[in-house]
Amino acid sequence: MPLRVAMLALHTSPLAALGGRETGGMNVYVRHVARELARAGVGVDVFTRRTDAHAPEVVPLDAAEAGGAGEAGARLVHVVAGPAERLEKEALPPLVEEFADGVYAFAQCEGRAYDVVHSHYWLAVEAGALLARRWGVPHVAMFHTLGDVKLRARASEREPAVRLEAERRLVHEVDCIVAATEHERQLLRQLYRVPPAHVRVIPLGVDREQFRPRDRAAARARVAMPESMAADAPVVLAVGRLEPLKGLDILIVALAEMTVRDAQLLIAGGDKRAAAEVARLRAVAAGAGVGERVHFLGAVPHEALPAYYNAADVVAVPSFYESFGLVAVEALASGVPVVASRVGGLTTTVADGRTGYLIPWRCPGPFAEKLDLLLGNAALCAALGRAGAEAMAPFAWPAIAAALRELFAALAAAAE
Ligand code: UDP
């Protein structure tokens, strides 16, 4: 009998388009980990809230399941909880119980028992706590971001009390928390009093086939570069959901302070709902006198992103906080140096001076200085890029999934 995991991703589907307001690293993580676990013989059902009345209830997530392999394999299950439409995250807390009931009913109907619950983000952790209790199985949680950690990184962030209170309780209710970095484990100890033994550090990963070094000129020919830009202009790329926590203002002002005057800033990310944030950032760019050199690409499909990384000279990650920061890892795996804030997971993935630079202060000056240094020295860029691509080997998804599988198996065995 294979190990069976109920993976909960209540508020966002692993198949959702990336770069929107709620779709980023967590979606990529769930998608890859579910597939890799299935490849390793684990049965994975990923449960997400149904947001489209026409979507089938069950969707295969890997080739084995599509071929009808049965017990092992990965499937996505759409669970009815509230209206079948996209809702703001703030509307979801009252639907958690209905979601948990829906997952429970699905499992009963299929006669499926699970050995472990693996939940993602606090809404799903809340549902996971209910299910793990009903099934009598261990519960492994990943919070991805925590409200108190966000507030600590940027005091003006607003987080609903219901989230803050739930997280402060849930961190003590689950059997094990998976943290992306040792730093996150320390934050769980300092801010939430979670004993370190309660936390397992397993990083997020990267697909090193998809994200690998490729010729820059060829990549530029493949992507739709802004028309106003010279074909060989120096390019700084930023990728991510568009929200203030990502610190793009700092980068835009840094562009204005750089001595490389023709550098272009490409920003990938942001769906229709990010219109207000785009307008705000455009105003920052216009105010700094670099409106012409800041290009908003909108959300770029994940499959198309490798070419953008390969087309860039440098990738910048100016975030106030990143629990892990997949973008930095994808850029490094693509052989592109990264200039990033010295915060959270970025301090464990970017090696200062070896694969990129870490900027200790959230001010534009030091960002501008390092971007100038890199854009003015192709040999340095190439050397850091090569080192970055090599350094990402331990982050390959099969290794990450293997560590999770080991954890699940140990918890399931201990619970028997
Ligand atoms: N992403 C994407 N297209 C975009 C913007 C982002 O595919 O237009 C992906 C990006 O490649 C990365 C993820 O979204 O895999 C963002 O993850 P990260 O950990 O950097 O940030 P988070 O969203 O978790 O805050």
Short mmCIF file of C-alpha atoms and ligand atoms in Angstrom, two decimals:
data_model
loop_
_atom_site.label_atom_id
_atom_site.label_comp_id
_atom_site.label_asym_id
_atom_site.label_seq_id
_atom_site.Cartn_x
_atom_site.Cartn_y
_atom_site.Cartn_z
CA MET A 1 0.00 0.00 0.00
CA PRO A 2 1.60 3.31 -0.98
CA LEU A 3 1.80 6.21 1.44
CA ARG A 4 -1.23 8.47 0.85
CA VAL A 5 -1.17 12.21 1.43
CA ALA A 6 -4.09 14.65 1.54
CA MET A 7 -2.54 17.95 0.48
CA LEU A 8 -4.67 21.00 1.19
CA ALA A 9 -4.35 24.24 -0.78
CA LEU A 10 -7.69 25.83 0.02
CA HIS A 11 -7.29 29.36 -1.34
CA THR A 12 -5.35 28.82 -4.54
CA SER A 13 -5.05 26.00 -7.03
CA PRO A 14 -1.67 24.59 -8.04
CA LEU A 15 -2.87 24.90 -11.64
CA ALA A 16 -3.77 28.60 -11.40
CA ALA A 17 -1.95 31.09 -13.63
CA LEU A 18 1.03 32.54 -11.75
CA GLY A 19 1.97 36.13 -11.03
CA GLY A 20 -1.53 37.15 -9.90
CA ARG A 21 -2.31 38.57 -6.48
CA GLU A 22 -2.63 35.24 -4.73
CA THR A 23 -0.60 33.02 -7.04
CA GLY A 24 3.11 32.61 -6.59
CA GLY A 25 5.61 30.38 -4.89
CA MET A 26 3.08 28.27 -3.02
CA ASN A 27 1.33 27.20 -6.23
CA VAL A 28 4.64 26.23 -7.84
CA TYR A 29 5.60 24.31 -4.71
CA VAL A 30 2.39 22.29 -4.46
CA ARG A 31 2.43 21.46 -8.16
CA HIS A 32 6.02 20.19 -8.18
CA VAL A 33 5.97 18.43 -4.85
CA ALA A 34 2.71 16.59 -5.67
CA ARG A 35 4.16 15.37 -8.96
CA GLU A 36 7.52 14.35 -7.51
CA LEU A 37 5.91 12.51 -4.60
CA ALA A 38 3.71 10.66 -7.09
CA ARG A 39 6.78 9.74 -9.12
CA ALA A 40 8.28 8.31 -5.94
CA GLY A 41 5.23 6.07 -5.46
CA VAL A 42 3.19 8.23 -3.06
CA GLY A 43 -0.55 8.74 -3.61
CA VAL A 44 -1.30 12.46 -3.48
CA ASP A 45 -4.68 14.15 -3.61
CA VAL A 46 -4.43 17.94 -3.65
CA PHE A 47 -7.65 19.61 -2.48
CA THR A 48 -8.49 23.16 -3.49
CA ARG A 49 -11.67 25.23 -3.28
CA ARG A 50 -13.80 25.09 -6.43
CA THR A 51 -13.83 28.52 -8.09
CA ASP A 52 -15.24 27.48 -11.47
CA ALA A 53 -18.56 25.66 -11.74
CA HIS A 54 -17.48 24.07 -15.02
CA ALA A 55 -14.18 22.60 -13.83
CA PRO A 56 -14.21 18.79 -13.42
CA GLU A 57 -14.19 17.57 -9.84
CA VAL A 58 -10.97 15.59 -10.27
CA VAL A 59 -8.05 16.54 -12.52
CA PRO A 60 -4.91 14.40 -12.94
CA LEU A 61 -1.72 16.20 -11.94
CA ASP A 62 0.71 13.69 -13.39
CA ALA A 63 0.96 11.35 -16.34
CA ALA A 64 0.64 8.20 -14.21
CA GLU A 65 -2.70 9.26 -12.80
CA ALA A 66 -3.88 10.40 -16.25
CA GLY A 67 -3.19 6.82 -17.38
CA GLY A 68 -5.31 5.53 -14.53
CA ALA A 69 -2.55 4.15 -12.31
CA GLY A 70 -4.85 4.13 -9.30
CA GLU A 71 -3.48 4.38 -5.75
CA ALA A 72 -0.16 6.10 -6.44
CA GLY A 73 -0.26 9.26 -8.54
CA ALA A 74 -1.28 12.85 -8.05
CA ARG A 75 -4.74 14.31 -8.52
CA LEU A 76 -6.28 17.70 -7.98
CA VAL A 77 -9.73 17.65 -6.37
CA HIS A 78 -12.04 20.69 -6.55
CA VAL A 79 -14.08 20.94 -3.35
CA VAL A 80 -17.32 22.89 -3.10
CA ALA A 81 -17.12 25.52 -0.34
CA GLY A 82 -19.08 28.67 -0.90
CA PRO A 83 -19.88 30.02 -4.36
CA ALA A 84 -18.01 28.57 -7.35
CA GLU A 85 -16.24 31.82 -8.13
CA ARG A 86 -13.00 33.59 -7.27
CA LEU A 87 -13.30 35.24 -3.86
CA GLU A 88 -10.98 37.61 -2.06
CA LYS A 89 -8.94 35.84 0.63
CA GLU A 90 -10.74 37.89 3.27
CA ALA A 91 -14.02 36.11 2.39
CA LEU A 92 -12.60 32.63 2.92
CA PRO A 93 -12.31 32.11 6.72
CA PRO A 94 -16.05 31.34 7.14
CA LEU A 95 -15.74 28.67 4.43
CA VAL A 96 -12.98 26.64 6.08
CA GLU A 97 -15.31 24.20 7.83
CA GLU A 98 -17.39 23.59 4.73
CA PHE A 99 -14.18 22.94 2.84
CA ALA A 100 -12.98 20.42 5.43
CA ASP A 101 -16.39 18.70 5.33
CA GLY A 102 -16.14 18.52 1.54
CA VAL A 103 -12.71 16.89 1.69
CA TYR A 104 -13.97 14.44 4.31
CA ALA A 105 -17.02 13.53 2.20
CA PHE A 106 -14.88 13.03 -0.93
CA ALA A 107 -12.57 10.64 0.90
CA GLN A 108 -15.51 8.71 2.33
CA CYS A 109 -17.21 8.46 -1.00
CA GLU A 110 -14.04 7.11 -2.62
CA GLY A 111 -13.27 4.85 0.30
CA ARG A 112 -9.87 6.55 0.52
CA ALA A 113 -7.90 6.81 3.73
CA TYR A 114 -4.90 9.10 4.07
CA ASP A 115 -1.79 8.60 6.18
CA VAL A 116 -0.85 12.28 6.49
CA VAL A 117 -2.42 15.71 6.01
CA HIS A 118 -0.08 18.29 4.43
CA SER A 119 -1.60 21.78 4.49
CA HIS A 120 -0.49 25.04 2.90
CA TYR A 121 -1.17 28.58 4.17
CA TRP A 122 -3.14 29.26 7.32
CA LEU A 123 -6.63 28.80 5.82
CA ALA A 124 -5.75 25.26 4.75
CA VAL A 125 -3.91 24.63 8.02
CA GLU A 126 -7.16 25.45 9.82
CA ALA A 127 -9.03 22.95 7.61
CA GLY A 128 -6.18 20.45 8.00
CA ALA A 129 -6.42 20.60 11.79
CA LEU A 130 -10.11 19.62 11.57
CA LEU A 131 -9.43 16.77 9.14
CA ALA A 132 -6.37 15.37 10.92
CA ARG A 133 -8.43 15.17 14.09
CA ARG A 134 -11.33 13.42 12.36
CA TRP A 135 -9.07 10.96 10.57
CA GLY A 136 -6.69 10.52 13.49
CA VAL A 137 -3.59 11.10 11.34
CA PRO A 138 -0.54 13.38 11.65
CA HIS A 139 -0.73 16.93 10.31
CA VAL A 140 2.24 18.61 8.62
CA ALA A 141 1.79 22.32 7.93
CA MET A 142 3.53 24.89 5.80
CA PHE A 143 2.49 28.47 6.44
CA HIS A 144 4.46 29.97 3.50
CA THR A 145 4.09 33.39 5.09
CA LEU A 146 3.03 34.22 8.63
CA GLY A 147 1.12 37.37 9.54
CA ASP A 148 3.37 38.38 12.43
CA VAL A 149 6.46 37.89 10.30
CA LYS A 150 5.03 40.14 7.58
CA LEU A 151 4.18 42.82 10.12
CA ARG A 152 7.68 42.65 11.53
CA ALA A 153 9.16 43.12 8.04
CA ARG A 154 6.94 46.03 7.12
CA ALA A 155 4.92 47.71 9.83
CA SER A 156 2.42 49.22 7.40
CA GLU A 157 1.25 45.76 6.23
CA ARG A 158 -2.33 45.04 7.24
CA GLU A 159 -3.25 41.55 8.32
CA PRO A 160 -6.70 40.57 9.59
CA ALA A 161 -6.93 39.69 13.29
CA VAL A 162 -8.60 36.40 12.41
CA ARG A 163 -5.44 35.33 10.58
CA LEU A 164 -3.03 36.49 13.28
CA GLU A 165 -5.00 34.75 16.02
CA ALA A 166 -5.45 31.54 14.03
CA GLU A 167 -1.75 31.31 13.19
CA ARG A 168 -0.69 31.89 16.81
CA ARG A 169 -2.92 28.95 17.81
CA LEU A 170 -2.32 26.63 14.84
CA VAL A 171 1.49 26.63 15.07
CA HIS A 172 1.04 24.73 18.36
CA GLU A 173 -1.75 22.43 17.17
CA VAL A 174 -0.05 20.78 14.20
CA ASP A 175 2.28 17.80 14.55
CA CYS A 176 5.08 19.30 12.51
CA ILE A 177 5.76 22.57 10.70
CA VAL A 178 7.89 22.54 7.57
CA ALA A 179 9.91 25.77 7.37
CA ALA A 180 11.75 26.77 4.21
CA THR A 181 14.87 27.91 6.06
CA GLU A 182 16.62 27.78 9.41
CA HIS A 183 15.83 31.50 9.68
CA GLU A 184 12.09 30.74 9.52
CA ARG A 185 12.54 28.11 12.22
CA GLN A 186 14.17 30.74 14.43
CA LEU A 187 11.32 33.19 13.75
CA LEU A 188 8.82 30.51 14.76
CA ARG A 189 10.71 30.17 18.02
CA GLN A 190 11.10 33.90 18.69
CA LEU A 191 7.69 35.17 17.61
CA TYR A 192 5.46 32.15 18.28
CA ARG A 193 7.39 30.17 20.94
CA VAL A 194 7.38 27.05 18.77
CA PRO A 195 10.04 24.58 20.00
CA PRO A 196 12.65 24.07 17.23
CA ALA A 197 12.15 20.28 17.45
CA HIS A 198 8.60 20.88 16.23
CA VAL A 199 9.90 22.37 12.99
CA ARG A 200 11.61 20.60 10.08
CA VAL A 201 13.61 22.70 7.63
CA ILE A 202 13.05 21.64 4.02
CA PRO A 203 13.61 24.30 1.35
CA LEU A 204 11.55 24.92 -1.74
CA GLY A 205 13.00 23.75 -5.03
CA VAL A 206 13.64 24.55 -8.65
CA ASP A 207 13.21 22.68 -11.92
CA ARG A 208 16.79 22.69 -13.23
CA GLU A 209 15.74 21.44 -16.67
CA GLN A 210 13.35 24.32 -17.12
CA PHE A 211 15.59 26.95 -15.51
CA ARG A 212 19.14 26.57 -16.83
CA PRO A 213 21.78 28.77 -18.44
CA ARG A 214 21.08 29.57 -22.08
CA ASP A 215 22.48 32.03 -24.63
CA ARG A 216 21.33 35.56 -23.84
CA ALA A 217 20.99 36.82 -27.42
CA ALA A 218 18.96 33.76 -28.44
CA ALA A 219 16.72 34.22 -25.39
CA ARG A 220 16.16 37.90 -26.24
CA ALA A 221 15.08 36.91 -29.73
CA ARG A 222 12.50 34.53 -28.21
CA VAL A 223 10.82 36.90 -25.78
CA ALA A 224 8.69 39.93 -26.53
CA MET A 225 11.07 42.69 -25.41
CA PRO A 226 9.54 46.17 -25.10
CA GLU A 227 9.62 47.89 -28.49
CA SER A 228 11.09 51.11 -27.14
CA MET A 229 14.16 49.22 -25.92
CA ALA A 230 17.41 48.80 -27.86
CA ALA A 231 17.97 45.10 -28.60
CA ASP A 232 21.27 44.96 -26.68
CA ALA A 233 20.37 47.31 -23.80
CA PRO A 234 21.40 46.16 -20.30
CA VAL A 235 18.40 44.50 -18.63
CA VAL A 236 17.54 44.19 -14.95
CA LEU A 237 14.62 41.82 -14.40
CA ALA A 238 12.24 41.62 -11.43
CA VAL A 239 9.63 38.85 -11.19
CA GLY A 240 6.79 38.34 -8.75
CA ARG A 241 3.35 39.16 -7.45
CA LEU A 242 2.95 42.92 -7.43
CA GLU A 243 2.52 43.95 -3.83
CA PRO A 244 4.27 46.56 -1.66
CA LEU A 245 6.12 43.86 0.31
CA LYS A 246 8.10 43.07 -2.86
CA GLY A 247 9.89 46.43 -2.54
CA LEU A 248 9.83 47.41 -6.21
CA ASP A 249 9.83 51.13 -5.34
CA ILE A 250 13.38 50.75 -4.06
CA LEU A 251 14.46 49.18 -7.32
CA ILE A 252 12.82 51.84 -9.46
CA VAL A 253 14.54 54.62 -7.53
CA ALA A 254 17.81 52.64 -7.74
CA LEU A 255 17.46 52.65 -11.53
CA ALA A 256 17.41 56.44 -11.42
CA GLU A 257 20.57 56.50 -9.28
CA MET A 258 22.57 54.12 -11.50
CA THR A 259 25.46 55.38 -13.61
CA VAL A 260 24.60 52.91 -16.39
CA ARG A 261 22.07 55.28 -17.92
CA ASP A 262 20.56 52.96 -20.55
CA ALA A 263 19.69 50.12 -18.13
CA GLN A 264 16.11 48.89 -18.55
CA LEU A 265 13.98 47.46 -15.75
CA LEU A 266 11.58 44.71 -16.79
CA ILE A 267 8.92 43.75 -14.24
CA ALA A 268 7.11 40.44 -14.76
CA GLY A 269 3.98 39.83 -12.69
CA GLY A 270 0.64 41.36 -11.83
CA ASP A 271 -2.75 40.46 -13.23
CA LYS A 272 -5.80 42.72 -13.71
CA ARG A 273 -6.24 43.06 -9.96
CA ALA A 274 -2.78 44.61 -9.66
CA ALA A 275 -3.79 47.67 -11.71
CA ALA A 276 -3.67 50.02 -8.72
CA GLU A 277 -0.21 48.82 -7.69
CA VAL A 278 1.05 49.20 -11.28
CA ALA A 279 -0.30 52.76 -11.37
CA ARG A 280 1.42 53.52 -8.06
CA LEU A 281 4.74 52.14 -9.30
CA ARG A 282 4.43 53.98 -12.61
CA ALA A 283 4.03 57.20 -10.64
CA VAL A 284 7.17 56.37 -8.63
CA ALA A 285 9.04 55.77 -11.91
CA ALA A 286 7.77 59.00 -13.46
CA GLY A 287 8.69 60.92 -10.30
CA ALA A 288 12.23 59.48 -10.41
CA GLY A 289 12.52 60.37 -14.11
CA VAL A 290 12.83 56.77 -15.32
CA GLY A 291 9.27 56.16 -16.58
CA GLU A 292 10.63 55.35 -20.05
CA ARG A 293 12.98 52.68 -18.73
CA VAL A 294 10.57 50.74 -16.49
CA HIS A 295 8.54 48.17 -18.41
CA PHE A 296 5.58 46.30 -16.91
CA LEU A 297 5.17 42.98 -18.69
CA GLY A 298 2.13 41.77 -16.73
CA ALA A 299 1.96 38.18 -15.52
CA VAL A 300 4.23 35.99 -17.62
CA PRO A 301 3.17 32.32 -17.88
CA HIS A 302 5.56 30.21 -15.84
CA GLU A 303 6.50 28.16 -18.91
CA ALA A 304 7.58 31.35 -20.71
CA LEU A 305 9.64 32.69 -17.80
CA PRO A 306 12.90 30.79 -18.40
CA ALA A 307 13.55 32.84 -21.56
CA TYR A 308 13.05 36.08 -19.61
CA TYR A 309 15.61 35.06 -17.00
CA ASN A 310 18.03 34.06 -19.75
CA ALA A 311 17.44 37.34 -21.56
CA ALA A 312 18.31 39.39 -18.45
CA ASP A 313 21.77 40.54 -17.34
CA VAL A 314 20.84 40.66 -13.66
CA VAL A 315 17.77 39.71 -11.62
CA ALA A 316 16.86 41.96 -8.68
CA VAL A 317 14.81 40.87 -5.65
CA PRO A 318 14.35 44.00 -3.49
CA SER A 319 11.71 42.46 -1.17
CA PHE A 320 11.08 43.56 2.40
CA TYR A 321 10.69 39.89 3.23
CA GLU A 322 10.72 36.50 1.48
CA SER A 323 10.10 33.31 3.45
CA PHE A 324 12.07 31.55 0.70
CA GLY A 325 12.00 33.46 -2.59
CA LEU A 326 11.65 31.10 -5.55
CA VAL A 327 12.43 33.85 -8.03
CA ALA A 328 16.01 34.16 -6.78
CA VAL A 329 16.53 30.41 -7.05
CA GLU A 330 15.06 30.29 -10.57
CA ALA A 331 17.32 33.17 -11.64
CA LEU A 332 20.43 31.58 -10.15
CA ALA A 333 19.61 28.21 -11.75
CA SER A 334 19.28 30.11 -15.05
CA GLY A 335 22.87 31.32 -14.68
CA VAL A 336 21.97 34.95 -13.94
CA PRO A 337 23.43 36.84 -10.95
CA VAL A 338 20.95 38.09 -8.35
CA VAL A 339 21.01 41.33 -6.38
CA ALA A 340 18.65 40.85 -3.44
CA SER A 341 17.69 42.28 -0.06
CA ARG A 342 19.41 40.54 2.83
CA VAL A 343 16.17 39.15 4.25
CA GLY A 344 14.55 35.78 5.02
CA GLY A 345 15.22 32.93 2.62
CA LEU A 346 17.27 35.09 0.26
CA THR A 347 20.18 34.95 2.71
CA THR A 348 20.32 31.18 2.30
CA THR A 349 20.02 31.04 -1.49
CA VAL A 350 22.08 34.02 -2.72
CA ALA A 351 25.77 33.76 -1.78
CA ASP A 352 27.01 37.32 -1.33
CA GLY A 353 29.92 37.98 -3.69
CA ARG A 354 29.82 34.48 -5.16
CA THR A 355 26.47 34.14 -6.95
CA GLY A 356 25.15 37.69 -6.51
CA TYR A 357 24.95 40.38 -3.86
CA LEU A 358 22.91 40.80 -0.70
CA ILE A 359 21.96 44.36 0.19
CA PRO A 360 21.69 44.92 3.93
CA TRP A 361 19.76 48.19 3.78
CA ARG A 362 16.47 48.74 2.06
CA CYS A 363 17.79 51.81 0.28
CA PRO A 364 18.24 52.40 -3.44
CA GLY A 365 21.91 53.49 -3.27
CA PRO A 366 23.50 50.10 -2.49
CA PHE A 367 21.20 48.41 -5.04
CA ALA A 368 22.28 50.91 -7.70
CA GLU A 369 25.94 50.37 -6.84
CA LYS A 370 25.83 46.58 -7.27
CA LEU A 371 23.68 46.74 -10.39
CA ASP A 372 26.19 49.18 -11.93
CA LEU A 373 29.06 46.92 -10.95
CA LEU A 374 27.48 43.91 -12.65
CA LEU A 375 26.21 45.67 -15.76
CA GLY A 376 29.66 47.18 -16.27
CA ASN A 377 31.50 43.87 -16.04
CA ALA A 378 30.32 41.03 -18.30
CA ALA A 379 33.06 38.67 -17.09
CA LEU A 380 31.97 39.13 -13.46
CA CYS A 381 28.32 38.49 -14.44
CA ALA A 382 29.33 35.31 -16.26
CA ALA A 383 31.42 34.06 -13.33
CA LEU A 384 28.68 34.70 -10.75
CA GLY A 385 26.11 33.20 -13.12
CA ARG A 386 28.10 29.97 -13.52
CA ALA A 387 28.57 29.67 -9.77
CA GLY A 388 24.85 30.31 -9.20
CA ALA A 389 23.71 27.60 -11.60
CA GLU A 390 26.01 25.08 -9.91
CA ALA A 391 24.99 26.11 -6.42
CA MET A 392 21.33 25.33 -7.13
CA ALA A 393 21.90 21.57 -7.55
CA PRO A 394 20.70 20.71 -4.00
CA PHE A 395 17.38 22.46 -4.71
CA ALA A 396 16.24 20.04 -7.42
CA TRP A 397 12.60 19.04 -6.77
CA PRO A 398 13.21 15.26 -6.48
CA ALA A 399 15.53 15.90 -3.52
CA ILE A 400 12.98 18.18 -1.85
CA ALA A 401 10.18 15.65 -2.35
CA ALA A 402 12.38 12.85 -0.99
CA ALA A 403 12.95 14.79 2.23
CA LEU A 404 9.20 15.36 2.60
CA ARG A 405 8.41 11.72 1.90
CA GLU A 406 10.83 10.64 4.60
CA LEU A 407 9.17 13.02 7.06
CA PHE A 408 5.65 11.82 6.15
CA ALA A 409 6.66 8.16 6.42
CA ALA A 410 8.27 8.69 9.84
CA LEU A 411 5.23 10.55 11.21
CA ALA A 412 2.81 7.99 9.78
CA ALA A 413 4.81 5.11 11.25
CA ALA A 414 4.96 6.81 14.65
CA ALA A 415 1.18 7.35 14.59
CA GLU A 416 0.37 3.68 13.93
N1 UDP B 1 5.80 33.79 -11.43
C1 UDP B 1 5.44 33.48 -12.73
N2 UDP B 1 5.01 34.50 -13.54
C2 UDP B 1 4.96 35.80 -13.15
C3 UDP B 1 5.34 36.10 -11.83
C4 UDP B 1 5.76 35.08 -10.99
O1 UDP B 1 5.50 32.32 -13.13
O2 UDP B 1 4.57 36.65 -13.94
C5 UDP B 1 6.27 32.70 -10.54
C6 UDP B 1 7.77 32.72 -10.31
O3 UDP B 1 8.44 32.08 -11.37
C7 UDP B 1 7.92 31.98 -8.99
C8 UDP B 1 6.64 32.34 -8.26
O4 UDP B 1 5.73 32.85 -9.23
O5 UDP B 1 7.97 30.58 -9.20
C9 UDP B 1 6.88 33.38 -7.18
O6 UDP B 1 7.45 32.76 -6.07
P1 UDP B 1 8.27 33.51 -4.93
O7 UDP B 1 8.64 32.49 -3.92
O8 UDP B 1 9.40 34.29 -5.53
O9 UDP B 1 7.27 34.59 -4.33
P2 UDP B 1 5.84 34.42 -3.60
O10 UDP B 1 4.82 34.52 -4.66
O11 UDP B 1 5.81 33.08 -2.95
O12 UDP B 1 5.80 35.56 -2.65
#
